[in-house]
Tab-separated table of C-alpha atoms in Angstrom:
chain	number	residue	atom	x	y	z
A	1	MET	CA	-58.831	66.420	-5.014
A	2	ALA	CA	-59.257	70.164	-4.952
A	3	ASP	CA	-62.321	69.959	-7.221
A	4	GLY	CA	-64.005	67.124	-5.295
A	5	ILE	CA	-65.273	63.912	-6.813
A	6	GLN	CA	-66.781	65.744	-9.786
A	7	GLY	CA	-63.397	67.218	-10.659
A	8	LEU	CA	-61.598	63.877	-10.279
A	9	ALA	CA	-64.151	62.101	-12.444
A	10	GLY	CA	-62.931	64.173	-15.384
A	11	TYR	CA	-59.524	62.537	-15.058
A	12	ARG	CA	-60.636	58.918	-15.158
A	13	TRP	CA	-59.676	58.639	-18.831
A	14	LEU	CA	-56.262	59.988	-17.916
A	15	PHE	CA	-55.836	57.088	-15.507
A	16	TRP	CA	-57.027	54.516	-18.047
A	17	GLY	CA	-54.582	55.981	-20.555
A	18	ALA	CA	-51.749	55.753	-18.014
A	19	LEU	CA	-52.744	52.143	-17.294
A	20	CYS	CA	-52.585	51.365	-21.037
A	21	ILE	CA	-49.097	52.885	-21.133
A	22	GLY	CA	-48.115	50.616	-18.225
A	23	LEU	CA	-49.460	47.545	-20.049
A	24	LEU	CA	-47.617	48.602	-23.214
A	25	GLY	CA	-44.405	48.985	-21.221
A	26	ASP	CA	-44.782	45.464	-19.873
A	27	PHE	CA	-45.383	44.114	-23.397
A	28	LEU	CA	-42.414	45.980	-24.875
A	29	PHE	CA	-39.805	45.731	-22.129
A	30	TYR	CA	-40.349	42.897	-19.665
A	31	GLY	CA	-37.751	40.181	-20.236
A	32	LYS	CA	-36.529	41.805	-23.441
A	33	ALA	CA	-33.508	43.908	-24.418
A	34	PHE	CA	-34.054	47.519	-25.420
A	35	GLY	CA	-34.460	48.136	-29.115
A	36	ILE	CA	-37.242	49.564	-31.253
A	37	SER	CA	-39.402	49.201	-28.138
A	38	TYR	CA	-37.943	52.359	-26.573
A	39	PRO	CA	-38.959	54.888	-29.280
A	40	LEU	CA	-42.343	53.145	-29.649
A	41	PHE	CA	-42.945	53.542	-25.921
A	42	LEU	CA	-41.896	57.203	-26.080
A	43	LEU	CA	-44.321	57.845	-28.971
A	44	ALA	CA	-47.106	56.253	-26.927
A	45	MET	CA	-46.374	58.621	-24.023
A	46	TYR	CA	-46.422	61.544	-26.452
A	47	ALA	CA	-49.785	60.352	-27.807
A	48	LEU	CA	-51.342	60.273	-24.330
A	49	PHE	CA	-49.841	63.656	-23.440
A	50	PHE	CA	-51.122	65.413	-26.588
A	51	TRP	CA	-54.518	63.705	-26.321
A	52	GLN	CA	-54.988	65.073	-22.808
A	53	ALA	CA	-53.430	68.426	-23.693
A	54	ARG	CA	-55.915	69.007	-26.524
A	55	LYS	CA	-58.785	68.534	-24.066
A	56	ARG	CA	-57.396	70.855	-21.382
A	57	ILE	CA	-54.974	73.507	-22.713
A	58	PRO	CA	-54.350	75.256	-26.054
A	59	LEU	CA	-51.132	73.912	-27.631
A	60	THR	CA	-49.875	76.374	-30.232
A	61	ILE	CA	-46.559	76.767	-32.035
A	62	THR	CA	-45.443	80.205	-30.922
A	63	SER	CA	-42.093	81.916	-30.405
A	64	GLY	CA	-42.501	81.513	-26.654
A	65	HIS	CA	-42.739	77.738	-27.065
A	66	ALA	CA	-40.112	77.458	-29.805
A	67	PHE	CA	-37.472	75.888	-27.567
A	68	ALA	CA	-39.974	73.416	-26.134
A	69	TRP	CA	-41.043	72.240	-29.596
A	70	LEU	CA	-37.421	72.046	-30.792
A	71	LEU	CA	-36.649	69.689	-27.914
A	72	THR	CA	-38.606	67.067	-29.857
A	73	VAL	CA	-35.632	66.689	-32.235
A	74	PRO	CA	-32.963	65.654	-29.667
A	75	ILE	CA	-35.498	63.595	-27.704
A	76	LEU	CA	-36.424	61.497	-30.749
A	77	MET	CA	-32.820	61.288	-31.953
A	78	LEU	CA	-31.645	59.994	-28.587
A	79	ALA	CA	-34.572	57.565	-28.407
A	80	PHE	CA	-33.712	56.120	-31.826
A	81	THR	CA	-30.140	55.373	-30.725
A	82	PHE	CA	-31.691	52.292	-29.110
A	83	VAL	CA	-32.563	51.149	-32.646
A	84	LEU	CA	-29.483	52.309	-34.550
A	85	TYR	CA	-26.571	51.591	-32.191
A	86	ALA	CA	-25.608	49.048	-29.535
A	87	ASN	CA	-23.405	51.141	-27.227
A	88	GLU	CA	-24.673	50.246	-23.744
A	89	PHE	CA	-22.849	53.177	-22.115
A	90	PHE	CA	-24.851	55.716	-24.138
A	91	HIS	CA	-28.029	53.651	-23.783
A	92	LEU	CA	-27.802	53.914	-20.007
A	93	ILE	CA	-27.401	57.710	-20.147
A	94	ASN	CA	-30.043	58.133	-22.847
A	95	PHE	CA	-32.583	56.109	-20.859
A	96	VAL	CA	-32.450	58.757	-18.115
A	97	LEU	CA	-31.805	61.803	-20.317
A	98	VAL	CA	-34.769	61.199	-22.647
A	99	ALA	CA	-37.086	60.945	-19.648
A	100	PHE	CA	-35.635	64.163	-18.189
A	101	LEU	CA	-35.993	66.045	-21.492
A	102	PHE	CA	-39.564	64.751	-21.847
A	103	VAL	CA	-40.374	66.204	-18.423
A	104	VAL	CA	-38.713	69.524	-19.325
A	105	GLN	CA	-40.563	69.746	-22.640
A	106	THR	CA	-43.989	68.905	-21.241
A	107	MET	CA	-43.575	71.380	-18.377
A	108	LEU	CA	-42.642	74.125	-20.855
A	109	LEU	CA	-45.550	73.326	-23.188
A	110	THR	CA	-48.090	73.289	-20.351
A	111	GLU	CA	-46.470	76.358	-18.727
A	112	ARG	CA	-46.386	74.727	-15.303
A	113	HIS	CA	-43.343	76.753	-14.311
A	114	HIS	CA	-42.444	80.292	-13.289
A	115	SER	CA	-38.668	80.461	-13.853
A	116	LYS	CA	-36.809	80.591	-17.166
A	117	TRP	CA	-35.778	77.157	-18.396
A	118	TYR	CA	-32.069	78.026	-18.252
A	119	THR	CA	-32.067	79.031	-14.570
A	120	LEU	CA	-31.552	77.008	-11.409
A	121	GLY	CA	-35.049	77.940	-10.350
A	122	PHE	CA	-36.478	75.905	-13.235
A	123	VAL	CA	-34.406	72.879	-12.178
A	124	GLY	CA	-35.938	73.226	-8.734
A	125	GLU	CA	-39.427	73.350	-10.258
A	126	VAL	CA	-38.732	70.194	-12.288
A	127	LEU	CA	-37.580	68.370	-9.156
A	128	GLU	CA	-40.618	69.662	-7.276
A	129	ALA	CA	-42.970	68.430	-10.008
A	130	VAL	CA	-41.371	64.978	-10.195
A	131	LEU	CA	-40.513	64.274	-6.569
A	132	LEU	CA	-43.290	66.148	-4.762
A	133	TYR	CA	-46.425	66.604	-6.864
A	134	THR	CA	-46.117	63.395	-8.908
A	135	LEU	CA	-45.846	61.238	-5.791
A	136	LYS	CA	-48.570	63.259	-4.077
A	137	TYR	CA	-51.057	62.866	-6.942
A	138	ALA	CA	-50.170	59.209	-7.592
A	139	ARG	CA	-52.632	58.289	-4.807
A	140	LEU	CA	-55.579	60.001	-6.540
A	141	PRO	CA	-56.675	56.811	-8.396
A	142	PHE	CA	-57.237	55.201	-4.990
A	143	VAL	CA	-59.389	58.183	-3.987
A	144	MET	CA	-61.303	57.860	-7.261
A	145	ALA	CA	-61.812	54.122	-6.691
A	146	LYS	CA	-62.976	54.759	-3.134
A	147	GLU	CA	-65.531	57.341	-4.256
A	148	TRP	CA	-66.697	55.074	-7.101
A	149	ILE	CA	-67.313	52.225	-4.634
A	150	LYS	CA	-69.115	54.540	-2.195
A	151	ALA	CA	-71.407	55.750	-4.994
A	152	ARG	CA	-72.446	52.175	-5.896
A	153	VAL	CA	-72.641	50.517	-2.474
A	154	ASP	CA	-75.181	51.539	0.152
A	155	ARG	CA	-73.821	53.295	3.193
A	156	GLU	CA	-74.384	50.380	5.616
A	157	LYS	CA	-72.540	47.808	3.463
A	158	TYR	CA	-69.740	50.293	2.811
A	159	GLY	CA	-69.327	50.858	6.540
A	160	VAL	CA	-69.178	47.109	7.213
A	161	MET	CA	-66.649	46.586	4.415
A	162	THR	CA	-64.341	49.327	5.710
A	163	LYS	CA	-64.482	47.905	9.237
A	164	VAL	CA	-63.620	44.412	7.952
A	165	LEU	CA	-60.643	45.788	6.024
A	166	ALA	CA	-59.545	47.723	9.118
A	167	GLY	CA	-59.739	44.545	11.202
A	168	ILE	CA	-57.653	42.661	8.654
A	169	GLY	CA	-55.068	45.424	8.652
A	170	ILE	CA	-54.832	45.463	12.460
A	171	SER	CA	-54.606	41.663	12.688
A	172	LEU	CA	-51.761	41.271	10.164
A	173	PRO	CA	-48.851	42.455	12.394
A	174	ILE	CA	-50.228	40.441	15.356
A	175	LEU	CA	-50.621	37.386	13.122
A	176	LEU	CA	-47.031	37.662	11.866
A	177	VAL	CA	-45.675	37.716	15.435
A	178	VAL	CA	-47.872	34.805	16.574
A	179	LEU	CA	-47.050	32.626	13.542
A	180	GLY	CA	-43.341	33.281	14.069
A	181	LEU	CA	-43.537	32.175	17.675
A	182	LEU	CA	-45.645	29.072	16.877
A	183	SER	CA	-43.331	27.999	14.029
A	184	HIS	CA	-40.386	28.104	16.432
A	185	ALA	CA	-42.380	26.184	19.044
A	186	ASP	CA	-43.363	23.270	16.757
A	187	SER	CA	-41.259	22.081	13.809
A	188	VAL	CA	-44.180	20.163	12.226
A	189	PHE	CA	-46.361	23.290	12.291
A	190	SER	CA	-43.430	25.251	10.817
A	191	TYR	CA	-43.124	22.727	7.984
A	192	PHE	CA	-46.804	22.977	7.034
A	193	LEU	CA	-46.630	26.759	7.352
A	194	THR	CA	-43.778	26.959	4.853
A	195	GLU	CA	-45.635	24.648	2.447
A	196	ILE	CA	-48.712	26.886	2.263
A	197	PRO	CA	-47.142	29.426	-0.174
A	198	ASN	CA	-46.013	26.547	-2.434
A	199	MET	CA	-49.541	25.154	-2.440
A	200	LEU	CA	-51.161	28.498	-3.237
A	201	PHE	CA	-48.593	29.982	-5.617
A	202	ASP	CA	-46.132	28.790	-8.195
A	203	TRP	CA	-43.322	30.755	-9.865
A	204	ASP	CA	-45.534	31.688	-12.815
A	205	THR	CA	-48.128	33.156	-10.473
A	206	ALA	CA	-45.443	35.061	-8.538
A	207	GLU	CA	-44.012	36.446	-11.777
A	208	LEU	CA	-47.475	37.489	-12.941
A	209	LEU	CA	-48.109	39.310	-9.646
A	210	PHE	CA	-44.734	41.041	-9.938
A	211	ARG	CA	-45.505	42.185	-13.492
A	212	LEU	CA	-48.914	43.454	-12.425
A	213	PHE	CA	-47.227	45.352	-9.605
A	214	LEU	CA	-44.810	47.000	-12.056
A	215	ILE	CA	-47.650	47.882	-14.431
A	216	GLY	CA	-49.666	49.436	-11.625
A	217	LEU	CA	-46.679	51.302	-10.210
A	218	PHE	CA	-45.775	52.895	-13.542
A	219	ALA	CA	-49.425	53.701	-14.290
A	220	LEU	CA	-49.778	55.497	-10.939
A	221	VAL	CA	-46.520	57.443	-11.360
A	222	PHE	CA	-47.301	58.474	-14.947
A	223	PHE	CA	-50.851	59.456	-13.958
A	224	GLY	CA	-49.444	61.488	-11.063
A	225	TYR	CA	-47.074	63.353	-13.371
A	226	LEU	CA	-49.714	64.103	-16.016
A	227	TYR	CA	-52.115	65.253	-13.299
A	228	THR	CA	-49.316	67.548	-12.122
A	229	LEU	CA	-49.327	69.100	-15.616
A	230	PHE	CA	-53.081	69.263	-16.241
A	231	GLY	CA	-54.737	69.184	-12.831
A	232	PRO	CA	-55.286	72.020	-10.343
A	233	ARG	CA	-52.409	72.829	-8.047
A	234	GLU	CA	-52.283	74.709	-4.774
A	235	ALA	CA	-50.905	78.207	-5.018
A	236	THR	CA	-47.444	78.654	-3.559
A	237	VAL	CA	-46.427	81.630	-1.479
A	238	ALA	CA	-43.218	83.365	-2.493
A	239	LEU	CA	-40.681	83.603	0.298
A	240	PRO	CA	-39.599	87.113	1.209
A	241	VAL	CA	-36.121	88.100	0.045
A	242	LYS	CA	-33.845	89.591	2.647
A	243	GLU	CA	-32.411	92.980	1.924
A	244	GLY	CA	-28.853	91.656	2.211
A	245	GLU	CA	-29.487	89.096	-0.539
A	246	LYS	CA	-30.556	91.741	-3.035
A	247	ASN	CA	-27.126	93.355	-3.091
A	248	LYS	CA	-24.868	91.557	-5.537
A	249	ILE	CA	-21.351	90.733	-4.343
A	250	VAL	CA	-18.683	92.244	-6.617
A	251	TRP	CA	-14.922	91.892	-6.751
A	252	ASP	CA	-12.625	94.890	-6.763
A	253	GLY	CA	-11.438	95.769	-10.290
A	254	ILE	CA	-7.815	96.560	-9.364
A	255	ILE	CA	-7.418	93.197	-7.600
A	256	LEU	CA	-8.844	91.390	-10.617
A	257	VAL	CA	-6.580	93.230	-13.083
A	258	THR	CA	-3.526	92.362	-10.994
A	259	LEU	CA	-4.558	88.715	-10.661
A	260	LEU	CA	-5.391	88.275	-14.347
A	261	THR	CA	-2.174	90.026	-15.466
A	262	ILE	CA	0.014	87.662	-13.431
A	263	ILE	CA	-1.862	84.586	-14.646
A	264	ASN	CA	-1.727	85.695	-18.283
A	265	VAL	CA	2.048	86.319	-18.146
A	266	VAL	CA	2.595	82.737	-16.913
A	267	TYR	CA	0.234	81.304	-19.511
A	268	ALA	CA	1.803	83.294	-22.342
A	269	ALA	CA	5.243	81.892	-21.444
A	270	PHE	CA	3.800	78.383	-21.280
A	271	VAL	CA	2.112	78.761	-24.679
A	272	PHE	CA	5.399	79.951	-26.226
A	273	ILE	CA	7.188	76.823	-24.936
A	274	GLN	CA	4.360	74.610	-26.198
A	275	ILE	CA	4.668	76.068	-29.684
A	276	SER	CA	8.404	75.368	-29.763
A	277	TYR	CA	8.100	71.817	-28.403
A	278	LEU	CA	4.980	70.426	-30.010
A	279	PHE	CA	4.002	72.426	-33.035
A	280	SER	CA	7.389	73.138	-34.616
A	281	GLY	CA	8.407	69.466	-34.774
A	282	GLN	CA	11.715	70.032	-32.957
A	283	GLU	CA	12.124	66.609	-31.359
A	284	THR	CA	15.776	67.382	-30.561
A	285	VAL	CA	14.771	69.907	-27.884
A	286	LEU	CA	12.855	67.324	-25.843
A	287	PRO	CA	14.339	66.377	-22.469
A	288	ALA	CA	16.938	63.605	-22.568
A	289	GLU	CA	15.712	59.977	-22.706
A	290	MET	CA	12.091	61.046	-23.306
A	291	THR	CA	10.138	59.896	-26.358
A	292	TYR	CA	7.384	61.902	-27.998
A	293	ALA	CA	4.793	59.431	-26.705
A	294	GLU	CA	6.040	59.795	-23.110
A	295	TYR	CA	6.075	63.560	-23.453
A	296	ALA	CA	2.534	63.431	-24.793
A	297	LYS	CA	1.369	61.357	-21.816
A	298	ASN	CA	3.038	63.560	-19.207
A	299	GLY	CA	1.021	66.634	-18.369
A	300	PHE	CA	-2.183	65.826	-20.265
A	301	ASN	CA	-4.326	65.533	-17.113
A	302	GLU	CA	-2.668	68.608	-15.645
A	303	LEU	CA	-3.412	70.663	-18.758
A	304	VAL	CA	-7.066	69.670	-18.724
A	305	THR	CA	-7.249	70.486	-15.001
A	306	VAL	CA	-5.695	73.927	-15.567
A	307	THR	CA	-8.203	74.487	-18.386
A	308	ILE	CA	-11.115	73.724	-16.062
A	309	ILE	CA	-9.645	76.038	-13.409
A	310	ASN	CA	-9.360	78.797	-16.016
A	311	PHE	CA	-12.948	78.157	-17.009
A	312	MET	CA	-14.073	78.674	-13.401
A	313	ILE	CA	-11.967	81.858	-13.141
A	314	LEU	CA	-13.522	83.123	-16.353
A	315	LEU	CA	-17.112	82.475	-15.276
A	316	SER	CA	-16.704	83.881	-11.768
A	317	THR	CA	-14.899	86.993	-13.007
A	318	MET	CA	-17.555	87.760	-15.621
A	319	HIS	CA	-20.273	87.376	-12.995
A	320	LEU	CA	-18.640	89.178	-10.075
A	321	ALA	CA	-16.450	91.824	-11.713
A	322	SER	CA	-17.366	95.389	-10.803
A	323	ARG	CA	-18.623	97.533	-13.703
A	324	ALA	CA	-18.564	100.782	-11.742
A	325	LYS	CA	-15.400	102.039	-13.524
A	326	PRO	CA	-15.715	101.560	-17.316
A	327	LEU	CA	-11.984	101.881	-18.051
A	328	LEU	CA	-11.030	99.343	-15.399
A	329	TYR	CA	-13.714	96.950	-16.595
A	330	ARG	CA	-12.452	97.318	-20.187
A	331	MET	CA	-9.012	96.192	-18.987
A	332	ILE	CA	-10.661	93.177	-17.319
A	333	GLN	CA	-12.386	92.352	-20.617
A	334	ILE	CA	-9.075	92.467	-22.490
A	335	LEU	CA	-7.330	90.292	-19.894
A	336	LEU	CA	-10.186	87.778	-19.888
A	337	SER	CA	-9.986	87.605	-23.686
A	338	LEU	CA	-6.248	86.949	-23.441
A	339	LEU	CA	-6.941	84.258	-20.830
A	340	THR	CA	-9.411	82.639	-23.230
A	341	VAL	CA	-6.887	82.649	-26.086
A	342	CYS	CA	-4.094	81.176	-23.916
A	343	THR	CA	-6.443	78.497	-22.581
A	344	SER	CA	-7.445	77.609	-26.134
A	345	PHE	CA	-3.765	76.995	-26.923
A	346	MET	CA	-3.540	74.775	-23.829
A	347	LEU	CA	-6.539	72.791	-25.043
A	348	PHE	CA	-4.957	72.403	-28.448
A	349	SER	CA	-1.734	71.267	-26.785
A	350	ALA	CA	-3.587	68.684	-24.683
A	351	TYR	CA	-5.501	67.511	-27.761
A	352	PHE	CA	-2.258	67.146	-29.709
A	353	ARG	CA	-0.582	65.290	-26.823
A	354	LEU	CA	-3.474	62.831	-26.624
A	355	SER	CA	-3.315	62.235	-30.384
A	356	LEU	CA	0.378	61.378	-30.097
A	357	TYR	CA	-0.335	59.051	-27.194
A	358	GLU	CA	-3.085	57.287	-29.152
A	359	GLU	CA	-0.744	56.725	-32.072
A	360	ALA	CA	1.697	55.021	-29.698
A	361	TYR	CA	-0.702	53.025	-27.485
A	362	GLY	CA	-3.995	52.712	-29.369
A	363	TYR	CA	-7.515	54.122	-29.267
A	364	THR	CA	-10.009	53.580	-26.432
A	365	HIS	CA	-13.343	54.913	-25.190
A	366	SER	CA	-11.765	57.106	-22.533
A	367	ARG	CA	-9.301	58.676	-24.984
A	368	LEU	CA	-11.959	59.380	-27.590
A	369	LEU	CA	-14.258	60.859	-24.934
A	370	ALA	CA	-11.339	63.007	-23.758
A	371	HIS	CA	-11.003	64.353	-27.315
A	372	ALA	CA	-14.719	65.146	-27.394
A	373	PHE	CA	-14.554	66.806	-23.973
A	374	MET	CA	-11.716	69.079	-25.083
A	375	ILE	CA	-13.602	70.122	-28.210
A	376	PHE	CA	-16.618	70.820	-26.007
A	377	LEU	CA	-14.500	72.957	-23.662
A	378	PHE	CA	-13.117	74.892	-26.617
A	379	VAL	CA	-16.661	75.694	-27.806
A	380	LEU	CA	-17.561	76.826	-24.283
A	381	PHE	CA	-14.582	79.200	-24.267
A	382	VAL	CA	-15.622	80.637	-27.635
A	383	ILE	CA	-19.105	81.288	-26.247
A	384	ALA	CA	-17.553	82.819	-23.116
A	385	LEU	CA	-15.472	85.130	-25.342
A	386	ILE	CA	-18.720	86.428	-26.861
A	387	LYS	CA	-20.156	86.914	-23.373
A	388	ILE	CA	-17.111	88.944	-22.291
A	389	TRP	CA	-17.936	91.663	-24.814
A	390	ARG	CA	-21.749	91.324	-24.791
A	391	ASN	CA	-23.251	91.607	-21.317
A	392	GLY	CA	-26.779	90.836	-22.537
A	393	PHE	CA	-25.706	87.479	-23.985
A	394	SER	CA	-27.167	84.506	-22.057
A	395	LEU	CA	-24.289	82.197	-21.169
A	396	ILE	CA	-26.174	79.397	-19.408
A	397	ARG	CA	-28.808	79.134	-22.150
A	398	SER	CA	-26.117	78.856	-24.839
A	399	TYR	CA	-24.165	76.300	-22.795
A	400	ALA	CA	-27.277	74.146	-22.294
A	401	VAL	CA	-28.085	74.160	-26.022
A	402	VAL	CA	-24.478	73.421	-27.035
A	403	ALA	CA	-24.196	70.622	-24.456
A	404	LEU	CA	-27.376	68.965	-25.736
A	405	ILE	CA	-26.338	69.284	-29.404
A	406	GLY	CA	-22.837	68.008	-28.606
A	407	TYR	CA	-24.167	64.991	-26.751
A	408	VAL	CA	-26.532	64.064	-29.588
A	409	VAL	CA	-23.656	64.354	-32.095
A	410	LEU	CA	-21.522	62.151	-29.844
A	411	ASN	CA	-24.243	59.488	-29.906
A	412	TYR	CA	-24.350	59.470	-33.698
A	413	MET	CA	-20.575	59.283	-34.183
A	414	ASN	CA	-20.732	55.491	-33.769
A	415	MET	CA	-17.860	55.576	-31.322
A	416	ASP	CA	-17.154	51.843	-31.146
A	417	ALA	CA	-16.880	51.523	-34.929
A	418	MET	CA	-14.579	54.553	-34.994
A	419	ILE	CA	-12.342	53.072	-32.286
A	420	ALA	CA	-12.136	49.743	-34.105
A	421	LYS	CA	-11.341	51.404	-37.444
A	422	ASN	CA	-8.598	53.606	-35.964
A	423	ASN	CA	-7.028	50.631	-34.197
A	424	LEU	CA	-7.087	48.636	-37.429
A	425	ASN	CA	-5.377	51.459	-39.323
A	426	ARG	CA	-2.782	51.643	-36.551
A	427	TYR	CA	-2.310	47.846	-36.804
A	428	TYR	CA	-1.684	48.017	-40.545
A	429	MET	CA	0.905	50.768	-39.966
A	430	MET	CA	2.652	49.553	-36.788
A	431	GLY	CA	1.800	45.828	-36.571
A	432	SER	CA	0.413	45.855	-32.993
A	433	ILE	CA	-3.202	45.622	-31.836
A	434	ASP	CA	-5.094	44.833	-28.618
A	435	ILE	CA	-7.445	42.039	-29.709
A	436	GLU	CA	-8.909	41.614	-26.225
A	437	TYR	CA	-10.004	45.254	-26.104
A	438	LEU	CA	-11.524	45.098	-29.582
A	439	THR	CA	-13.651	42.099	-28.635
A	440	ARG	CA	-15.068	44.020	-25.667
A	441	LEU	CA	-16.531	46.680	-27.967
A	442	SER	CA	-20.247	46.638	-28.744
A	443	TYR	CA	-21.888	45.110	-31.797
A	444	ASP	CA	-21.367	48.441	-33.602
A	445	ALA	CA	-17.731	47.406	-34.135
A	446	VAL	CA	-18.404	43.899	-35.498
A	447	PRO	CA	-18.435	44.887	-39.222
A	448	VAL	CA	-15.002	46.511	-38.771
A	449	ILE	CA	-13.541	43.713	-36.635
A	450	MET	CA	-14.574	41.125	-39.240
A	451	GLU	CA	-11.794	42.450	-41.470
A	452	LEU	CA	-9.286	40.880	-39.071
A	453	THR	CA	-10.656	37.370	-39.620
A	454	ARG	CA	-8.823	37.333	-42.944
A	455	ASP	CA	-5.524	38.010	-41.148
A	456	GLN	CA	-3.968	34.651	-40.229
A	457	SER	CA	-1.855	36.101	-37.401
A	458	VAL	CA	-4.843	37.336	-35.354
A	459	GLY	CA	-7.875	35.749	-37.022
A	460	ASP	CA	-7.759	32.515	-35.024
A	461	SER	CA	-7.880	34.337	-31.689
A	462	LEU	CA	-11.104	36.055	-32.762
A	463	GLN	CA	-13.054	32.928	-33.635
A	464	ASP	CA	-14.166	31.961	-30.106
A	465	VAL	CA	-15.292	35.486	-29.256
A	466	LEU	CA	-17.161	35.925	-32.528
A	467	LYS	CA	-18.818	32.542	-32.046
A	468	TYR	CA	-20.011	33.596	-28.587
A	469	LYS	CA	-21.370	36.898	-29.973
A	470	ARG	CA	-23.213	35.003	-32.703
A	471	GLU	CA	-24.829	32.665	-30.154
A	472	VAL	CA	-25.956	35.600	-28.002
A	473	LEU	CA	-27.491	37.335	-31.009
A	474	GLN	CA	-29.349	34.175	-32.000
A	475	GLU	CA	-31.104	34.198	-28.621
A	476	GLU	CA	-32.526	37.720	-29.115
A	477	ARG	CA	-35.360	37.168	-31.564
A	478	SER	CA	-38.216	39.328	-30.218
A	479	TRP	CA	-39.228	42.160	-32.532
A	480	GLN	CA	-39.391	44.528	-29.556
A	481	SER	CA	-35.604	44.184	-29.163
A	482	PHE	CA	-34.828	44.893	-32.822
A	483	ASN	CA	-31.609	46.862	-33.144
A	484	LEU	CA	-30.009	47.763	-36.467
A	485	ALA	CA	-26.433	47.383	-35.188
A	486	LYS	CA	-27.190	43.914	-33.811
A	487	TYR	CA	-28.977	42.963	-37.041
A	488	ARG	CA	-25.957	43.979	-39.138
A	489	ALA	CA	-23.601	42.164	-36.746
A	490	ARG	CA	-25.733	39.021	-37.006
A	491	GLN	CA	-25.573	39.182	-40.813
A	492	TYR	CA	-21.764	39.549	-40.755
A	493	LEU	CA	-21.300	36.752	-38.214
A	494	GLN	CA	-23.532	34.322	-40.106
A	495	GLU	CA	-21.413	34.804	-43.190
């Protein structure tokens, strides 16, 4: 657009490539469950991106692009979860997260950003690229088509054609109003009017038009995004920064020392009680008429909430504490370290409580995710402890990397199989199991659940559910939907 028709002509192959990606998406996804189709589609998008990048920008493996290239590992690992596992909860998140990481990676490789990737400014640039520029440039193929038609049709015919199209556009709203009034005025006319769509179209034609619409829509959006990366962009003017915004707000050191001292005294007393109650095995000191399982349940949510509050205190204090007086700031560092240690004990206490509760009432998604969340919080506190004593350490960058690694690990834990196995072990020890919950797990858990079919006391109640799962799996036969977990489940169920 900025380069004129000659500049846009250089991007026609980009549009045809985006259209091929849209057609591939229709072939892989329409009417089919996700499976091997998802990573294949991602590889196709990578192929188009690198093909265009080689023609327009130098792509080199340098230290400045190290993080961008390393993002390929989690992106591909998350994409292949659609092949390896059948957990629909993670599939839903991964569908969005892989697309987001792809956008982040391609923006970093093409250097279409000004802020560091671990700052809020970069998030704003990503949103600007996706929501503003992508939608803005998605209309360029229509401009290209218009110019192509103008170049091949003489000026007089082109003028007549545009006027005819304008007349059709103006007549449509008038025609809709008139037809509505006439159909209400005469029932016979209304009947024939409603029969016209059935005479012109059938359901197959309507479905074909809908699929073509989806193909075109995705092709336009993907073209708009790639043009955002490779095409010219208008220069933006930096907004002036007010003098008042340059001065960083700081908290008084004496107030912070007083606040942190009081909080740490309370937490230290709490940690001492936790050690005596939970970790020394003294069940006799529990309150009267309270079992270990009830004690484990009580206070778990509160402990996690307090941990999150402490995390916010820690982050805000590190960011806003005054460093004008070195001795006072050193005291703040010591108190923050003590706060981190006490909070780590609280996390361990909450983790231990949840383990006791699981032993009494069984294992579920929410409880296993709570375990993972507490481990994640503990790692964040360890990183924060490093930041307390090293001012140059980047906290947000480390948190982003740890969060991404932790989420990928969580995907590859095979959570449903782990839940089923733990519940089976609990059943063999205690004799109680929630069959209904087990049958709601994904196909990842089928190989473990099949062990129960040999148990006469619960095996009969599984037969109907397993039969239904087998019938559903028999219906999914397209190679695009191939999933290893479903394939293994089908093999087990056929036996």
